[in-house]
mmCIF file of C-alpha atoms in Angstrom:
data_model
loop_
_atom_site.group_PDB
_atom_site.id
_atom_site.type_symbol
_atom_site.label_atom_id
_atom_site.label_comp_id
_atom_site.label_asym_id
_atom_site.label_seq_id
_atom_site.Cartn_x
_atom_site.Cartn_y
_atom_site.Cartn_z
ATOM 1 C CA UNK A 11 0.000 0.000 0.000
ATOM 2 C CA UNK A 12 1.260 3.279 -0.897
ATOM 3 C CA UNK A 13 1.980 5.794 1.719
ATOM 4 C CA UNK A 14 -0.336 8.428 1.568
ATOM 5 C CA UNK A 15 0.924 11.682 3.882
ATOM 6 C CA UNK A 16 -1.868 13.676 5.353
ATOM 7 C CA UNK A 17 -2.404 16.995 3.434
ATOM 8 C CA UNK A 18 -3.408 20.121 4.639
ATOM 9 C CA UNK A 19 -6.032 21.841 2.345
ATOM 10 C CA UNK A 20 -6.156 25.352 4.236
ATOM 11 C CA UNK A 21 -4.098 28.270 2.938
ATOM 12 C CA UNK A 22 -2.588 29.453 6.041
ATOM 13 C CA UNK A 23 0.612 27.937 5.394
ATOM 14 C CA UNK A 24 1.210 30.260 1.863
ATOM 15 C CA UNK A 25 4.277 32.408 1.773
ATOM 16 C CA UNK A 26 2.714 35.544 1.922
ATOM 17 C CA UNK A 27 -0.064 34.651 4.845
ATOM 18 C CA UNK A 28 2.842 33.439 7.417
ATOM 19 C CA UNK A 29 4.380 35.748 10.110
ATOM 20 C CA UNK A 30 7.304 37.763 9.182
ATOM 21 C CA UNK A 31 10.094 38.027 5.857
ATOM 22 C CA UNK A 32 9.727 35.508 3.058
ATOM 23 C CA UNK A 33 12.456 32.878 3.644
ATOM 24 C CA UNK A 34 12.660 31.302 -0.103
ATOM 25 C CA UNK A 35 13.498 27.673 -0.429
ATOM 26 C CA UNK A 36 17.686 27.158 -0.057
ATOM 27 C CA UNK A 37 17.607 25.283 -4.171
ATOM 28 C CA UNK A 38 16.452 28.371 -4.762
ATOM 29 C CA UNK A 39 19.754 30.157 -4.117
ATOM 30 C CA UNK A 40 21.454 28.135 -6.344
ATOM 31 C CA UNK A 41 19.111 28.010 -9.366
ATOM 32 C CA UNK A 42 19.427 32.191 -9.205
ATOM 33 C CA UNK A 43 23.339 31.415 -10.399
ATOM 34 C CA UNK A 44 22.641 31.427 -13.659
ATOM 35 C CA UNK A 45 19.556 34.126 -13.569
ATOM 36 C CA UNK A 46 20.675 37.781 -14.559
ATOM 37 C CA UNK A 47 17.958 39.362 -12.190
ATOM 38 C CA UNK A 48 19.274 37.342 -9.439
ATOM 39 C CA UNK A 49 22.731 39.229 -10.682
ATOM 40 C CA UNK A 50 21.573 43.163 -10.400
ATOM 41 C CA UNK A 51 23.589 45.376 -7.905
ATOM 42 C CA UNK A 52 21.909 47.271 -4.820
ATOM 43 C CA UNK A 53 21.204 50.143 -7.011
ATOM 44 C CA UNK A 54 18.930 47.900 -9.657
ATOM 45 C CA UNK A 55 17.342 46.627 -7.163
ATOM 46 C CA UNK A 56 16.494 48.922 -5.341
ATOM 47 C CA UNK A 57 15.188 51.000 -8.996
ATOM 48 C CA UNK A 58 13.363 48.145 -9.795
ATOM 49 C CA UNK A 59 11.599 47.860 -6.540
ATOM 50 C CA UNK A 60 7.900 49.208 -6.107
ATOM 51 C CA UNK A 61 8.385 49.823 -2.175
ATOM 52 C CA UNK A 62 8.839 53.474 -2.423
ATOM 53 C CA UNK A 63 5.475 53.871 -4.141
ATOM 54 C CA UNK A 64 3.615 56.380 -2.458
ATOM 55 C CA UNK A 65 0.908 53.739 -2.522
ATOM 56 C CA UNK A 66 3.173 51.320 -0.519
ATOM 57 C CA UNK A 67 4.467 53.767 2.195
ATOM 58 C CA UNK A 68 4.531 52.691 5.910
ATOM 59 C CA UNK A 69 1.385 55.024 6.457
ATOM 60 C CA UNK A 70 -0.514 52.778 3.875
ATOM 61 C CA UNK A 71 0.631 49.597 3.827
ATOM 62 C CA UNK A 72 2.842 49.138 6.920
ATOM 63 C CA UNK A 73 6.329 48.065 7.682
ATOM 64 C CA UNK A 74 7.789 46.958 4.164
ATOM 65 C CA UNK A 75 9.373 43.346 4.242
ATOM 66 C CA UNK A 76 13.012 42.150 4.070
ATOM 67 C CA UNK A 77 13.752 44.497 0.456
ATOM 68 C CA UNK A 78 16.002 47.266 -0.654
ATOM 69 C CA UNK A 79 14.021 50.220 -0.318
ATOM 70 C CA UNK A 80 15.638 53.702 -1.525
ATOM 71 C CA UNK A 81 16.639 54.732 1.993
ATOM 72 C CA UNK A 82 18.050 51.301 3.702
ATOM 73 C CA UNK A 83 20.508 51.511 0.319
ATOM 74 C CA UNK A 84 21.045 55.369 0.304
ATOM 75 C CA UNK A 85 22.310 55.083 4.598
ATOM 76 C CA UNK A 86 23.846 52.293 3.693
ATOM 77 C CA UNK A 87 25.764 53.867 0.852
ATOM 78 C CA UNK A 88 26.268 56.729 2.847
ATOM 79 C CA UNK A 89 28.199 54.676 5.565
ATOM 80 C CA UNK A 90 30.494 53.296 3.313
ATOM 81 C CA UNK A 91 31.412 56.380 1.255
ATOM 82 C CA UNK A 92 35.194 57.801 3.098
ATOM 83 C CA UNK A 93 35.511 61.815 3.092
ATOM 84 C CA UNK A 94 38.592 61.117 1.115
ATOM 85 C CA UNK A 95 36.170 59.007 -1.833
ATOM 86 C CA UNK A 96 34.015 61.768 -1.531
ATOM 87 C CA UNK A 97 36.594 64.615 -2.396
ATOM 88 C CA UNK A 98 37.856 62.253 -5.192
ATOM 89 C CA UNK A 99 35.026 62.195 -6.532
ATOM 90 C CA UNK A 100 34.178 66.530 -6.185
ATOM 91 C CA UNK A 101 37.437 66.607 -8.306
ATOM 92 C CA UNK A 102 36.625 64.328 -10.756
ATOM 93 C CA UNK A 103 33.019 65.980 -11.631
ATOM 94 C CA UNK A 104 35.082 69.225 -11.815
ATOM 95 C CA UNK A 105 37.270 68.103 -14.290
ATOM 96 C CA UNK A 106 34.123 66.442 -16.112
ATOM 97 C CA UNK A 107 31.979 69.442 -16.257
ATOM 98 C CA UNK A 108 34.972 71.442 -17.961
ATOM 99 C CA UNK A 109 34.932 68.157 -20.410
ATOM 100 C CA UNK A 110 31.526 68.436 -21.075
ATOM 101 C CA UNK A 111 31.473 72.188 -21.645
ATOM 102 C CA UNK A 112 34.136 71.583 -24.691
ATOM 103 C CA UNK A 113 31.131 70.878 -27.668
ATOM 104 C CA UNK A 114 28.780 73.494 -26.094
ATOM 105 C CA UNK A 115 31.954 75.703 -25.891
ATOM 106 C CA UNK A 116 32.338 75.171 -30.040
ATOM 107 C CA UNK A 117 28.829 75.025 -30.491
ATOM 108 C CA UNK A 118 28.075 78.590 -28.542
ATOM 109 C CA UNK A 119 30.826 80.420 -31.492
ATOM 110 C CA UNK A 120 28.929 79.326 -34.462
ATOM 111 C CA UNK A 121 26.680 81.751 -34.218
ATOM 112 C CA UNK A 122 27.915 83.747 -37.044
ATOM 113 C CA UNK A 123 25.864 81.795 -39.607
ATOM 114 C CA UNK A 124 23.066 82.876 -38.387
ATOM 115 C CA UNK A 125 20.760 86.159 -39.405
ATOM 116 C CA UNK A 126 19.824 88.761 -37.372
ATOM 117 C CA UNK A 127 16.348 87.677 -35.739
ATOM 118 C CA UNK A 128 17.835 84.189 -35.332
ATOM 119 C CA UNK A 129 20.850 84.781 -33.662
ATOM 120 C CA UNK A 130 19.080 87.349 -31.234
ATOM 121 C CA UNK A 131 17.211 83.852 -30.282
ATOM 122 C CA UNK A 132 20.308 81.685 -30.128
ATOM 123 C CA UNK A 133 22.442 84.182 -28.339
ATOM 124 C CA UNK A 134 19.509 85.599 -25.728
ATOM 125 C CA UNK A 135 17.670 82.111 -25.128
ATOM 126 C CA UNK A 136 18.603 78.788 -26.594
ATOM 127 C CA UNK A 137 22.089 79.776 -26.189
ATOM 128 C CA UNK A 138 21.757 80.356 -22.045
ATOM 129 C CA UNK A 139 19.524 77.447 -21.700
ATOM 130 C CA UNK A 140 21.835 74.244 -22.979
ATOM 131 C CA UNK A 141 24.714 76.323 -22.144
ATOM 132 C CA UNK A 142 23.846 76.782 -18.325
ATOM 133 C CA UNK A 143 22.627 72.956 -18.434
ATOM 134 C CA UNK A 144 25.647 71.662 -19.761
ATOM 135 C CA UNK A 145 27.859 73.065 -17.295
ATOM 136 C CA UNK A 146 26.517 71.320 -14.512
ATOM 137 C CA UNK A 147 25.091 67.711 -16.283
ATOM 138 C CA UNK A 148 27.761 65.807 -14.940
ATOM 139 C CA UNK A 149 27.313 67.004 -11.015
ATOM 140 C CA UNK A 150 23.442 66.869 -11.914
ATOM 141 C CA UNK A 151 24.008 62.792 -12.387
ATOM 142 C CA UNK A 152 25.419 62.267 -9.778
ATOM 143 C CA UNK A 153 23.247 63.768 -7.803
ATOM 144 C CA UNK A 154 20.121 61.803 -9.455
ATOM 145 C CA UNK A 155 21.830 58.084 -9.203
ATOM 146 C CA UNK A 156 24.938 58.508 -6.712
ATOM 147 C CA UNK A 157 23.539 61.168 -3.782
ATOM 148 C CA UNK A 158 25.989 59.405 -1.297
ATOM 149 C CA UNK A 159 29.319 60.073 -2.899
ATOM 150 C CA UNK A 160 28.712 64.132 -1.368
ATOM 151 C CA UNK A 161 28.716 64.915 2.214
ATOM 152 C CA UNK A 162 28.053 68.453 1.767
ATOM 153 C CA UNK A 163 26.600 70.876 -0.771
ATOM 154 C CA UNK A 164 29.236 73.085 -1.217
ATOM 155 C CA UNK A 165 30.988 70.070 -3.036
ATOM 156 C CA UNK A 166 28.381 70.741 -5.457
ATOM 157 C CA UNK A 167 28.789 74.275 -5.688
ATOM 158 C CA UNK A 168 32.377 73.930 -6.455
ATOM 159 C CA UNK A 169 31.717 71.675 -8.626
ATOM 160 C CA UNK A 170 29.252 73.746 -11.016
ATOM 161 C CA UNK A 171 31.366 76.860 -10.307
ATOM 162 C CA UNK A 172 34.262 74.999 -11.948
ATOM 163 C CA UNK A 173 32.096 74.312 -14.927
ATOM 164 C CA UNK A 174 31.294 77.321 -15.383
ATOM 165 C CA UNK A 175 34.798 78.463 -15.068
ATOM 166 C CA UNK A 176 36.178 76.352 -17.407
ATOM 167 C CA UNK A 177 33.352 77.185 -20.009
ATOM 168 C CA UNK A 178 34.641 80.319 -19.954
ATOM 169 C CA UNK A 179 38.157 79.849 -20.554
ATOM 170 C CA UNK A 180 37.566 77.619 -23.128
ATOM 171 C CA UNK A 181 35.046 80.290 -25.206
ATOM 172 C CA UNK A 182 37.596 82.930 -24.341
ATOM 173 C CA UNK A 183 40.322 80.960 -26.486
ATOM 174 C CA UNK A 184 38.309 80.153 -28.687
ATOM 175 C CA UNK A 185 37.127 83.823 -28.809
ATOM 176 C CA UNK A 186 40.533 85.275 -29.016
ATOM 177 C CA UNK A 187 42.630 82.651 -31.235
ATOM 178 C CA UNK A 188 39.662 81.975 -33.606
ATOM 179 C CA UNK A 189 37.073 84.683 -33.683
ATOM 180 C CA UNK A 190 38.848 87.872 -33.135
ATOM 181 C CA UNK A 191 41.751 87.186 -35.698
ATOM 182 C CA UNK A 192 39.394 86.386 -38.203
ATOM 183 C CA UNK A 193 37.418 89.964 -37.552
ATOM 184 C CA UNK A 194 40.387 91.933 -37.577
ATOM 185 C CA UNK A 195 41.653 90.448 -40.836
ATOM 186 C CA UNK A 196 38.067 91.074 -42.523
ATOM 187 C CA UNK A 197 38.132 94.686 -40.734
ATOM 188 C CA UNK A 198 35.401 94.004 -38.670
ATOM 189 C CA UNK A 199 37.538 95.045 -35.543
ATOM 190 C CA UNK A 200 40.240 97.061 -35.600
ATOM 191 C CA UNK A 201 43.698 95.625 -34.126
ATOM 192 C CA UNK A 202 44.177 98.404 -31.307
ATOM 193 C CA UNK A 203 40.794 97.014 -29.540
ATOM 194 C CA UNK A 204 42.253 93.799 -29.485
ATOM 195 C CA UNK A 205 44.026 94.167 -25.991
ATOM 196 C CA UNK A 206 40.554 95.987 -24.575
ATOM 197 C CA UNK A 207 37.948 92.819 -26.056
ATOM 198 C CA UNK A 208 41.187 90.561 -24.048
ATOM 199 C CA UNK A 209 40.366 91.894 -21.064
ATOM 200 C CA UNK A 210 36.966 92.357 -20.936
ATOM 201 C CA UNK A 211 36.351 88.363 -22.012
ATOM 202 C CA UNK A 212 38.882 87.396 -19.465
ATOM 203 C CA UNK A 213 37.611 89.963 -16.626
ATOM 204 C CA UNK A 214 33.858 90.249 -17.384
ATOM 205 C CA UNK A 215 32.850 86.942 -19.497
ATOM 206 C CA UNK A 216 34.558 84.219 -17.283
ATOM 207 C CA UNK A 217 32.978 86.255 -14.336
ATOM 208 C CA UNK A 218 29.396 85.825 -15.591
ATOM 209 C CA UNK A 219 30.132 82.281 -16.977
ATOM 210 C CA UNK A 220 31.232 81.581 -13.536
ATOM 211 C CA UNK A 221 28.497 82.988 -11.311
ATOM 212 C CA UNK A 222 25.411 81.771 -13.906
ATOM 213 C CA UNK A 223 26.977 78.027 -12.997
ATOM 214 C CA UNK A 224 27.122 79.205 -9.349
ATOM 215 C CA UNK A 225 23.537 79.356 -9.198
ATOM 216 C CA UNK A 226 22.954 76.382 -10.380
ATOM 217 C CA UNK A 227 25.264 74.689 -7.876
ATOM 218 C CA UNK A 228 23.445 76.276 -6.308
ATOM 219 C CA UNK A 229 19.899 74.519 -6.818
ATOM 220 C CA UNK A 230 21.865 71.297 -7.038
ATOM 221 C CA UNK A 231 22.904 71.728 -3.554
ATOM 222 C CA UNK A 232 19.320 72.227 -2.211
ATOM 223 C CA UNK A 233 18.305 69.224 -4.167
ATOM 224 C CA UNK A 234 20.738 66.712 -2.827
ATOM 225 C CA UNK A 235 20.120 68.538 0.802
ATOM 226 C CA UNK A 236 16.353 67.365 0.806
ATOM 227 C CA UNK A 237 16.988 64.358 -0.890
ATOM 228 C CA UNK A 238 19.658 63.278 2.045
ATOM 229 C CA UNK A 239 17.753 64.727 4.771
ATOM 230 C CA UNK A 240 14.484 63.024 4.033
ATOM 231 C CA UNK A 241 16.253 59.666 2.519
ATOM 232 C CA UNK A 242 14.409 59.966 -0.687
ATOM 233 C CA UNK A 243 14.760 60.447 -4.292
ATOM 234 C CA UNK A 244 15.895 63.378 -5.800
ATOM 235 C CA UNK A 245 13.545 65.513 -7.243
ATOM 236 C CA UNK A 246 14.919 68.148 -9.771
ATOM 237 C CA UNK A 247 11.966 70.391 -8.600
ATOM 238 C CA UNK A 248 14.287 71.960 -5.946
ATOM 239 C CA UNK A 249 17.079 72.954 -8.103
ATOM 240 C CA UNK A 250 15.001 74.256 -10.807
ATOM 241 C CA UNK A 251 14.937 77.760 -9.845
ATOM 242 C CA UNK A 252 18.178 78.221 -9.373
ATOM 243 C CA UNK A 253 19.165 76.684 -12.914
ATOM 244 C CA UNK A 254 16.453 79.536 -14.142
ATOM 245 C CA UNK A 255 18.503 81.973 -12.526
ATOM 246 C CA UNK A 256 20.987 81.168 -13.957
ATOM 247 C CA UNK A 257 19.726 80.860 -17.483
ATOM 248 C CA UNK A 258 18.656 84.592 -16.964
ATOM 249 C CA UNK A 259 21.859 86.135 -15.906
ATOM 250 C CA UNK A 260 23.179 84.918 -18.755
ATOM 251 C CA UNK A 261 20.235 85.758 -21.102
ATOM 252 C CA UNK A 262 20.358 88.949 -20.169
ATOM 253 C CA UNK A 263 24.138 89.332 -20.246
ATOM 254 C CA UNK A 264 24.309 88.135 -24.260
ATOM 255 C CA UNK A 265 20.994 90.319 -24.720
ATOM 256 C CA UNK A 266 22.800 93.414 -23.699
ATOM 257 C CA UNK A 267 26.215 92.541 -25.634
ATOM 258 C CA UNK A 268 24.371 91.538 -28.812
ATOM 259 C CA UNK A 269 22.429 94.863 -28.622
ATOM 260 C CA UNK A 270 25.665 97.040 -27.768
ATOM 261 C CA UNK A 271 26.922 95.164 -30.844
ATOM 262 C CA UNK A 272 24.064 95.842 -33.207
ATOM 263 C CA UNK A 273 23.295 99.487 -31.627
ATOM 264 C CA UNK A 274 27.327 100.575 -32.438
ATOM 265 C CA UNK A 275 27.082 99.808 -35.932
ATOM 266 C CA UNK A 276 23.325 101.096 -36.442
ATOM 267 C CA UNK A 277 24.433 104.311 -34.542
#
């Protein structure tokens, strides 16, 4: 006679009815060798995870089980991260955002090509905008997907400011090995102004370049304040105002060159 075992028909045994975490089967550990969601990091997880849906908080749906949740990994990652890392990395996101102002620094001088009405667009608005943005994408990202690698927000200020800096730098040679020899050979600028448009690009531009990315740090500070303080995601919301601000002093700044330009020939 076969042995028949006695089976229990409620449901009070299932996984998700019994008293505390879900411990999964031990085979289980070993099938999830050769499974590449088994394989994600901390950070995968833990953007993959639904647990910080508003709809899941501890208000709504209590205490969430044994998962990564966005805090547990951001204290976590916080713990681990050495002042020393943390500097390391505030240099290297300096140097980056000076990298990543090289196209928009070529791409800000070809304005030339343009007429009138357009380049009054370029120069006053689009110009600004996705210059002021690329100065400070590289500290933005790490912000959005690495919060933990700061420990304060002036890392983040120094950070943009250096953008900004070397945005201006950049332009300026560009500006005064490119630009300028090319208007004083067509006459457009006459060779004893050469040593006054030096030092106002050097004194005046890289000033304004500098303090428009300042700004932004700026917002990107306040951002990455609330999102360590509350243990939560990042929300650009905070550091939008700033990066407006910023856009704006520099609007207004090529505004007011572009018309001292077009008013000194017109006049």
């Amino acid at each position: 006679m076969r042995d028949r075992r006695r089976v229990d028909p409620s449901i009070e045994h299932e996984p998700h009815l019994r008293e505390g975490p879900f411990a999964a089967d031990p085979s289980e550990a070993r099938a999830a060798v050769s499974d590449p969601a088994a394989r994600r990091s901390e950070q995968e997880v833990v953007d993959h995870g639904v647990w910080d849906e508003p709809a899941l908080s501890a208000e709504l749906a209590g205490a969430a089980p044994a998962v990564e949740t966005y805090r547990g990994w951001l204290e976590r990652a916080a713990a681990r991260t050495t002042p020393g890392r943390s500097w390391l990395v505030t240099a290297g996101v300096a140097l980056a955002a000076g990298a990543a102002a090289i196209p928009m620094a070529f791409l800000a001088n070809t304005l030339a090509t343009f007429d009138t009405i357009s380049l009054a667009v370029l120069v006053a608005v689009l110009g600004p905008v996705v210059e002021e943005v690329s100065k400070v994408v590289v500290a933005w990202w790490v912000v959005e997907r690495r919060p933990y690698l700061f420990r304060r927000g002036a890392q983040l200020v120094v950070c943009a400011a250096a953008g900004g800096l070397a945005f201006g730098v950049l332009e300026n040679l560009w500006y005064l090995h490119v630009v300028i020899p090319e208007a004083v050979r067509s006459g457009a600028v006459h060779a004893e102004d050469v040593a006054g448009l030096a030092r106002w690009r050097w004194g005046v531009c890289t000033t304004m370049h500098a303090t428009a990315s300042t700004l932004a740090g700026l917002g990107l500070a306040r951002m990455w304040g609330r999102a360590m303080r509350e243990k939560a995601r990042p929300r650009a919301a905070a550091a939008m105002p700033f990066l407006v601000a910023a856009m704006v002093v520099h609007g207004v700044y090529n505004a007011g060159a572009l018309a001292f330009e077009i008013g000194r020939h017109v006049f």
